[in-house]
Coordinates of C-alpha atoms and ligand atoms in Angstrom, one line a residue:
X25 CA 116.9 103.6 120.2
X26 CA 117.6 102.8 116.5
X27 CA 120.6 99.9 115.9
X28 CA 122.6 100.3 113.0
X29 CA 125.5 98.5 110.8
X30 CA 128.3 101.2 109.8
X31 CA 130.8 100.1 107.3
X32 CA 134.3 101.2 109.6
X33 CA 137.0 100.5 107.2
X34 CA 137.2 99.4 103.3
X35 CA 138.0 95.7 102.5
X36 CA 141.2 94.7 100.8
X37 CA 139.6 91.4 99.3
X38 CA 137.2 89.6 101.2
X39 CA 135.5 91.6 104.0
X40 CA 135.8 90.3 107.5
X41 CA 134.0 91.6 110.7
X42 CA 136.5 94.2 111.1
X43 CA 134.8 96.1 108.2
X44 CA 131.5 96.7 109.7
X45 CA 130.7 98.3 112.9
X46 CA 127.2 98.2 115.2
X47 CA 126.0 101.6 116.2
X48 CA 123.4 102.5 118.3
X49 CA 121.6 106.0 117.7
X50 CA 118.7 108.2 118.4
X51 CA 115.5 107.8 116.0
X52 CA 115.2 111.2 114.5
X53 CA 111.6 112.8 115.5
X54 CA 109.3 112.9 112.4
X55 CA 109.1 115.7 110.5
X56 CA 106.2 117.0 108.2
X57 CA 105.6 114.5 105.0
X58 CA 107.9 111.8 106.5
X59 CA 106.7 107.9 107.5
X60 CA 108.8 106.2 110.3
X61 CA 109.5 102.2 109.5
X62 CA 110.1 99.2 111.8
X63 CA 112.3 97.1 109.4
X64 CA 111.3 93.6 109.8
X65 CA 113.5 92.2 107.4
X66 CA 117.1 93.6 105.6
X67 CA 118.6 92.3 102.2
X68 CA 122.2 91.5 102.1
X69 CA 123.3 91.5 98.4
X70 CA 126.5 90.6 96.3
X71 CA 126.2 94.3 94.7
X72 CA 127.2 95.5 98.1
X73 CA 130.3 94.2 98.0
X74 CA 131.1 96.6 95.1
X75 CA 129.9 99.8 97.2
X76 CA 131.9 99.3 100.1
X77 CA 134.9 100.6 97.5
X78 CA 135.5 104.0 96.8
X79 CA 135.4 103.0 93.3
X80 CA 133.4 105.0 90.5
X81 CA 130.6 102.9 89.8
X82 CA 126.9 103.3 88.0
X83 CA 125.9 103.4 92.2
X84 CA 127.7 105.8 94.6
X85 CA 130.0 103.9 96.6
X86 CA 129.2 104.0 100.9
X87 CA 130.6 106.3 102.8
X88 CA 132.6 105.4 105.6
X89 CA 131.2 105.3 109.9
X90 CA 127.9 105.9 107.9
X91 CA 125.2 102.9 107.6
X92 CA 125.5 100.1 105.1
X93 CA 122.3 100.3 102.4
X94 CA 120.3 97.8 100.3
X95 CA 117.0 96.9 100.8
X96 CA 114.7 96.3 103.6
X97 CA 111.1 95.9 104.4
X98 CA 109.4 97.3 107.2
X99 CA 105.8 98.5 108.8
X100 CA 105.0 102.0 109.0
X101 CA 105.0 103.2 112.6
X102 CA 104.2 106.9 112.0
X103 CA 103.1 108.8 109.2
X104 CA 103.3 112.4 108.3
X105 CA 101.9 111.7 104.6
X106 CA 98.4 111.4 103.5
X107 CA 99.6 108.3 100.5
X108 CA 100.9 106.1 104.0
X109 CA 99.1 104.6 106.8
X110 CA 100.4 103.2 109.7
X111 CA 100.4 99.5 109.5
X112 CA 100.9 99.3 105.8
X113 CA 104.5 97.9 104.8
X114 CA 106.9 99.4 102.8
X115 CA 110.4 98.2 100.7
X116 CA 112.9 100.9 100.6
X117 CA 116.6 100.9 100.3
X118 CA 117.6 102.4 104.0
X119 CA 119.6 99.4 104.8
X120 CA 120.9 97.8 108.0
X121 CA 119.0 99.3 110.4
X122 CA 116.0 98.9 112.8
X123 CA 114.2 102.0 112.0
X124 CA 114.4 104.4 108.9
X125 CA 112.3 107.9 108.3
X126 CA 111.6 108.5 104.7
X127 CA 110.2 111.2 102.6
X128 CA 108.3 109.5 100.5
X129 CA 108.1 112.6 98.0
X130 CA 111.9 112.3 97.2
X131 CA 111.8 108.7 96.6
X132 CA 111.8 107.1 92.8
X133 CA 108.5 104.9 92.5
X134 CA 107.8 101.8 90.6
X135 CA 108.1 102.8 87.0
X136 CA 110.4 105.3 87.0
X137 CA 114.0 103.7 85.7
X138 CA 118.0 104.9 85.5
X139 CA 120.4 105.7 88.1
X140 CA 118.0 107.7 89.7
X141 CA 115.4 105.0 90.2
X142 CA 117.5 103.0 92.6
X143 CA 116.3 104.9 95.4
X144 CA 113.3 103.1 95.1
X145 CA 109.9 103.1 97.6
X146 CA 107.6 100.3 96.9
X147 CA 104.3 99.3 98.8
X148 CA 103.9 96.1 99.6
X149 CA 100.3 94.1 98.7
X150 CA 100.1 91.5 101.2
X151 CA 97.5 89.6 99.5
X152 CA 100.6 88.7 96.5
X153 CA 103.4 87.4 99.4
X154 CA 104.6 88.1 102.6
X155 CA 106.7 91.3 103.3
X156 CA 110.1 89.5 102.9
X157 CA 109.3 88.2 99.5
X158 CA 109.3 91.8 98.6
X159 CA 112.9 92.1 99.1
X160 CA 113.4 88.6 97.3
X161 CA 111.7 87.2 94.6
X162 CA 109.3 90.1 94.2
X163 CA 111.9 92.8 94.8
X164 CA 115.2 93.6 92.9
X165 CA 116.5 90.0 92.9
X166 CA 113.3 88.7 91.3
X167 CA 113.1 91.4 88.6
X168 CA 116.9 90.9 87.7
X169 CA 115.9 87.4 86.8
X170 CA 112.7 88.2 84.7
X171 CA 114.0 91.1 82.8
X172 CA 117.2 88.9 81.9
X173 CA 115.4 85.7 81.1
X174 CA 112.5 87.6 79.1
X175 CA 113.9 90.6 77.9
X176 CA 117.9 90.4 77.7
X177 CA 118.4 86.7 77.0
X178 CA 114.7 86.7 74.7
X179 CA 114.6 82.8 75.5
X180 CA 112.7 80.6 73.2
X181 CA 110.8 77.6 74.2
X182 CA 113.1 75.9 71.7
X183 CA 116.4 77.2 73.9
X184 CA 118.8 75.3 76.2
X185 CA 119.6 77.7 78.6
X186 CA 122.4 77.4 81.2
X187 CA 122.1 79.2 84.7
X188 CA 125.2 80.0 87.3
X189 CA 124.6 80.6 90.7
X190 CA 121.5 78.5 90.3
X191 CA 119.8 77.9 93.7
X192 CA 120.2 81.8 94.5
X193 CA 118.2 84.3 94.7
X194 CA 118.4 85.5 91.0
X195 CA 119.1 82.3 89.2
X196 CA 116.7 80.1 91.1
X197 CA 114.0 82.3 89.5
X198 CA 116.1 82.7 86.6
X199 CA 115.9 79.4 85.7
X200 CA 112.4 78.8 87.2
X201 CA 111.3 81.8 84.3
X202 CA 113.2 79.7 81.7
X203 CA 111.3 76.6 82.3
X204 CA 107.9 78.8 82.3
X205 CA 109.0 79.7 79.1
X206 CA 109.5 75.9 77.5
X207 CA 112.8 76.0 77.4
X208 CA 115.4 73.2 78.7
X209 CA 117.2 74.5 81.7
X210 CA 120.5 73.5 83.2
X211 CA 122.4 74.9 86.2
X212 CA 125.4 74.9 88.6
X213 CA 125.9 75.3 92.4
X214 CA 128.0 75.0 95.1
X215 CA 126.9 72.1 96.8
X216 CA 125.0 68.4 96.3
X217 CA 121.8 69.5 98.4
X218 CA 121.7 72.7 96.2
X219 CA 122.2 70.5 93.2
X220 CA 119.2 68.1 94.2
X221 CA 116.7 71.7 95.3
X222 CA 117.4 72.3 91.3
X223 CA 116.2 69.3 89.9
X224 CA 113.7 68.1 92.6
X225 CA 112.0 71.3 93.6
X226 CA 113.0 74.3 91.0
X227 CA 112.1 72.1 88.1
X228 CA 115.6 72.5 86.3
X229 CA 116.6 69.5 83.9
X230 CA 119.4 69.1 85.1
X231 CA 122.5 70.4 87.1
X232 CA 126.1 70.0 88.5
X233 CA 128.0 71.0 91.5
X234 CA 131.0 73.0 90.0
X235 CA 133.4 72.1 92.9
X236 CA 132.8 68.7 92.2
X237 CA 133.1 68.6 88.3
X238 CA 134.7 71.6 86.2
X239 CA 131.9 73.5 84.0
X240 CA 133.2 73.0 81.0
X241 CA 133.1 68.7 81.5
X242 CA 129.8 69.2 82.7
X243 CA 127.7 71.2 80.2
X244 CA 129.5 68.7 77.4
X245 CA 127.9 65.6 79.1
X246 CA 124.3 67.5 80.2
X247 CA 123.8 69.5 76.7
X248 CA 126.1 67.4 74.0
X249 CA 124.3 70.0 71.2
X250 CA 125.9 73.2 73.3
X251 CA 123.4 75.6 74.8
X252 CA 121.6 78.9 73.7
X253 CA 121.0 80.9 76.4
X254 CA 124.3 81.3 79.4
X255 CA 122.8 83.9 82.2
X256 CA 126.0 84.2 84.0
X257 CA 125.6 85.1 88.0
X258 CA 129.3 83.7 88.3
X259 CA 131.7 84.6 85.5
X260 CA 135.0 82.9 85.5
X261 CA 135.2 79.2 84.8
X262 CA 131.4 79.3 84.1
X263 CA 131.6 81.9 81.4
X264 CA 134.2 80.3 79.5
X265 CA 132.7 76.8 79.6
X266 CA 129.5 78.4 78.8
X267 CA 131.3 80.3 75.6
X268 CA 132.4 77.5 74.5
X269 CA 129.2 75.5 74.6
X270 CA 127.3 78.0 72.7
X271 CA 125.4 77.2 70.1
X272 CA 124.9 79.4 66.8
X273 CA 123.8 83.1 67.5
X274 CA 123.2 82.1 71.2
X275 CA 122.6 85.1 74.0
X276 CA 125.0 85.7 77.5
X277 CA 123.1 87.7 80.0
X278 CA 125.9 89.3 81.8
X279 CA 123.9 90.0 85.5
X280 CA 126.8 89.1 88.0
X281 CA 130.6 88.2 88.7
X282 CA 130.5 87.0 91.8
X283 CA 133.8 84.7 91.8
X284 CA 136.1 88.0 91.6
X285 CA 133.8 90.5 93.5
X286 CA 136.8 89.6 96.4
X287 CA 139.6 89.9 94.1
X288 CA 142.0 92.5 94.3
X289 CA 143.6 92.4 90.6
X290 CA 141.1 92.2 88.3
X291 CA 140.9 88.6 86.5
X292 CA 141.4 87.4 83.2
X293 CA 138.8 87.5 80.5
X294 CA 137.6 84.4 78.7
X295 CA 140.2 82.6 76.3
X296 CA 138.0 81.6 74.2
X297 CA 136.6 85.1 73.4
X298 CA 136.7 84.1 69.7
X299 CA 133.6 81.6 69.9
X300 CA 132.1 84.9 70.4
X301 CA 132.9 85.5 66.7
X302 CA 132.1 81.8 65.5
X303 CA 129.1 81.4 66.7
X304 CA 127.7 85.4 66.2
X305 CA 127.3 85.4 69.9
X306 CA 125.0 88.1 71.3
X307 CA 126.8 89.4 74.9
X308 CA 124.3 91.6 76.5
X309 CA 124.7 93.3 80.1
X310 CA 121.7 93.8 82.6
X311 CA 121.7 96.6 85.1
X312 CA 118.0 96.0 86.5
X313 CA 117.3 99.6 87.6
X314 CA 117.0 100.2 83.9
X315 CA 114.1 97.9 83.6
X316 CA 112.5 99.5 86.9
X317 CA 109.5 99.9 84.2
X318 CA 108.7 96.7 84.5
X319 CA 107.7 96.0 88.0
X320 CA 103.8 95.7 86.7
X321 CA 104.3 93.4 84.4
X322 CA 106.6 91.2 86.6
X323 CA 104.1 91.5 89.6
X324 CA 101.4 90.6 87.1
X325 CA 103.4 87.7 85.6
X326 CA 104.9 85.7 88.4
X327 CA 102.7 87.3 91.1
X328 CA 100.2 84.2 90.4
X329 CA 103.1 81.9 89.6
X330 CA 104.7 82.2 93.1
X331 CA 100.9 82.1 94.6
X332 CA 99.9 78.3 92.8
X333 CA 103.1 77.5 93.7
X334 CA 104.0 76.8 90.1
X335 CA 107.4 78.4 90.9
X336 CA 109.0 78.1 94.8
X337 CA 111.0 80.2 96.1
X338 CA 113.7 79.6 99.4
X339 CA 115.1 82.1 101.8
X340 CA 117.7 81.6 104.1
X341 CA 117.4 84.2 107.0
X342 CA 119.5 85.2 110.1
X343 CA 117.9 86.3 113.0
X344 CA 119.2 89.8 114.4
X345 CA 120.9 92.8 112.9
X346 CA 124.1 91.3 115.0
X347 CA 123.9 88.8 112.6
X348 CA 123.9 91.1 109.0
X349 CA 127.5 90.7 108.8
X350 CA 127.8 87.2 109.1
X351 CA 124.8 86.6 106.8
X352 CA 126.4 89.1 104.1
X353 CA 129.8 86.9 104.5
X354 CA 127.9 84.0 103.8
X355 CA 127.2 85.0 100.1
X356 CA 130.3 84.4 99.1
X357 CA 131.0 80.8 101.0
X358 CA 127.3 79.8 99.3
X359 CA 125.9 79.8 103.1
X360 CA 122.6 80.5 101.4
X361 CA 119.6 78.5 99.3
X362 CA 117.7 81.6 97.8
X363 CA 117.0 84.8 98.8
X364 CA 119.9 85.9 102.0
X365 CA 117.9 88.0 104.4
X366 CA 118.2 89.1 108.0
X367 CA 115.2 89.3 109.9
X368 CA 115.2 92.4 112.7
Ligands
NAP422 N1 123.0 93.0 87.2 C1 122.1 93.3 88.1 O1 121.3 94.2 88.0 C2 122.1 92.4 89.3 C3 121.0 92.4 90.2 C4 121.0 91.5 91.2 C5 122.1 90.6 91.3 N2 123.1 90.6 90.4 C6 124.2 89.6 90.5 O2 123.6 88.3 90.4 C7 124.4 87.3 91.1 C8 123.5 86.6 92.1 O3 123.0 87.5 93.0 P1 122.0 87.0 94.2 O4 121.6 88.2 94.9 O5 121.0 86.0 93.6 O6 123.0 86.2 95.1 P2 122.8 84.6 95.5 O7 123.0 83.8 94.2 O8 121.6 84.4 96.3 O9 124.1 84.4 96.5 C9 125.4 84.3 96.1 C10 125.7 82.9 95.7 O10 126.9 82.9 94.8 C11 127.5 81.7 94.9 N3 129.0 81.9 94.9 C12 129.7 82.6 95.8 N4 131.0 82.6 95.5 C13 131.1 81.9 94.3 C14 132.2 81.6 93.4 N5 133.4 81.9 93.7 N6 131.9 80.8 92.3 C15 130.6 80.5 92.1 N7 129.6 80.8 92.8 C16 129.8 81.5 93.9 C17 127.1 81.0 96.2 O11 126.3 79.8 95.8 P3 127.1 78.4 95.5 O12 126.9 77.6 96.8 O13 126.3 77.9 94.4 O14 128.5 78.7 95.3 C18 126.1 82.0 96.8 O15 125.1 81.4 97.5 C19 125.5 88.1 91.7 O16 126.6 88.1 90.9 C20 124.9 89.5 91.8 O17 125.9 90.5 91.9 C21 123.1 91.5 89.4

């Protein structure tokens, strides 16, 4: 029997239980060039807030009584095509469920970018991680953060770059990338044990627990020159302070909002816009299925990093697929150090 999370009904602000539903159903028999996977581990993302509105979005919002997506990571059970083996693990993007048949054939590979690469199959080399870091800092979270350090944000070992949602899943390796790279690395969380992870464990210079001292106060008293480099997880307060810290022709990786992904009205933009202008600001978006070319190169790069151990990593992981709810609910109350998963 195959156990499944529905969303039931569309949130009006921040989701609750009533949203979501668990559904038992039938595993569907295998068909010809189809694999069957045992998930043993499910992602619960910020990004899915967004879907669970019927809003028009670069990613097709879910549909309702049908199964919440995102990634997961699993063991094939069955296969029906000659490229899968039983035993090897997969990462796919089947969501909340305990088992999930795929044709391979009409999935994107690694490589392949855009809109239509989100669908994305990936095999898993066991010898790099285990499977869950596949859905964590070797899967979409951990890519986010190298493309937007490396690519979108260009830091410089000269840089001081400033990180927001810091001991997460993308800005823990965000900032971890930014201090391979030489450069001086600040960043903010939610809590005082986050705060000391940072700066005792992830290597950053410094940080500051935002509900204990406004942004703004603390960038002025940990980088008096300003900073160059803002990857914003967080917008809000963050990306104002940050604006108004930044230093001549510095970079803002826009990669998440996650203070108004519960909102209703849409908040107000930054004040301060105009430091934008004074300081030839360079504000650049990140959509990471548009750098799906560069899972090589990231594997390659911080594949070895993560095995020395020259850069950690944390998961925070629920047990049970009863559980997905509360472990997606607990993004947005900072209930997690790193990567959020739920282990099946
Ligand atoms: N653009 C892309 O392609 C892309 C890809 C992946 C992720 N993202 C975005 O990147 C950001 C981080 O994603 P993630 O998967 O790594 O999640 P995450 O950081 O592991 O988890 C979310 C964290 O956000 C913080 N948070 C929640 N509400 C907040 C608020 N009101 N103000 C400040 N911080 C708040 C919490 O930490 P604290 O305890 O520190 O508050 C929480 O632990 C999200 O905005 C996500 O949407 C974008």
């Amino acid at each position: 029997m195959n156990l499944e999370v529905h969303l039931v009904l569309r949130p009006l602000g921040t989701p609750t239980h009533d949203n979501f539903g668990l559904v038992e159903s039938k595993v569907p028999g295998l068909q010809v060039g189809e694999i069957l996977v045992e998930n043993e581990y499910i992602s619960v993302d910020p990004y899915l807030r967004g879907q669970m509105d019927d809003i028009d979005s670069y990613i097709e919002p879910f549909a309702l009584d049908k199964v919440m997506g995102g990634d997961a990571v699993g063991r094939v059970i069955a296969s029906d095509h000659p490229e899968y083996s039983v035993g090897e693990y997969v990462a796919h993007m089947l969501g909340w469920r305990k088992y999930a048949v795929i044709r391979p054939d009409d999935w994107a590979k690694p490589g392949e970018v855009g809109e239509e690469a989100i669908n994305l199959l990936r095999k898993v080399d066991p010898e790099l991680a285990p499977a869950s870091a596949f859905i964590g800092v070797l899967g979409m979270p951990g890519l986010t953060a190298y493309a937007g350090i490396l690519y979108v944000g260009a830091v410089k070992p000269t840089d001081v770059v400033f990180v927001s949602g810091a001991a997460g899943a993308v800005g823990s390796l965000a900032g971890q990338i930014a201090k391979q790279r030489g450069a001086m690395v600040i960043g903010s969380a939610g809590s005082d044990e986050k705060v000391r992870l940072l700066t005792h464990e992830f290597g950053f210079d410094s940080a500051f627990n935002y509900k204990n001292e406004a942004p703004a106060d603390a960038i002025a008293r940990l980088a008096p020159e300003g900073i160059d480099v803002y990857f914003d997880n967080v917008g809000g307060d963050h990306l104002e302070a940050a604006l108004a810290a930044m230093r001549r022709f510095g970079r803002v990786v826009c990669c998440g909002y996650i203070s108004s992904y519960n909102e209703s009205e849409t908040p107000p933009g930054p004040r301060n816009f105009w430091n934008v202008l004074d300081q030839e600001v360079t504000i650049r978006g990140i959509l990471v299925p548009n750098h799906y070319d560069k899972w090589d190169a990231f594997y390659r790069e911080v594949g070895p990093w993560i095995r020395d151990g020259r850069v950690q990593y944390r998961e925070t992981v629920f047990e049970g697929l009863e559980n997905a709810v509360d472990a997606f609910l607990g993004l947005f109350t900072g209930a997690n150090i790193g990567k959020m998963l739920v282990k099946i």
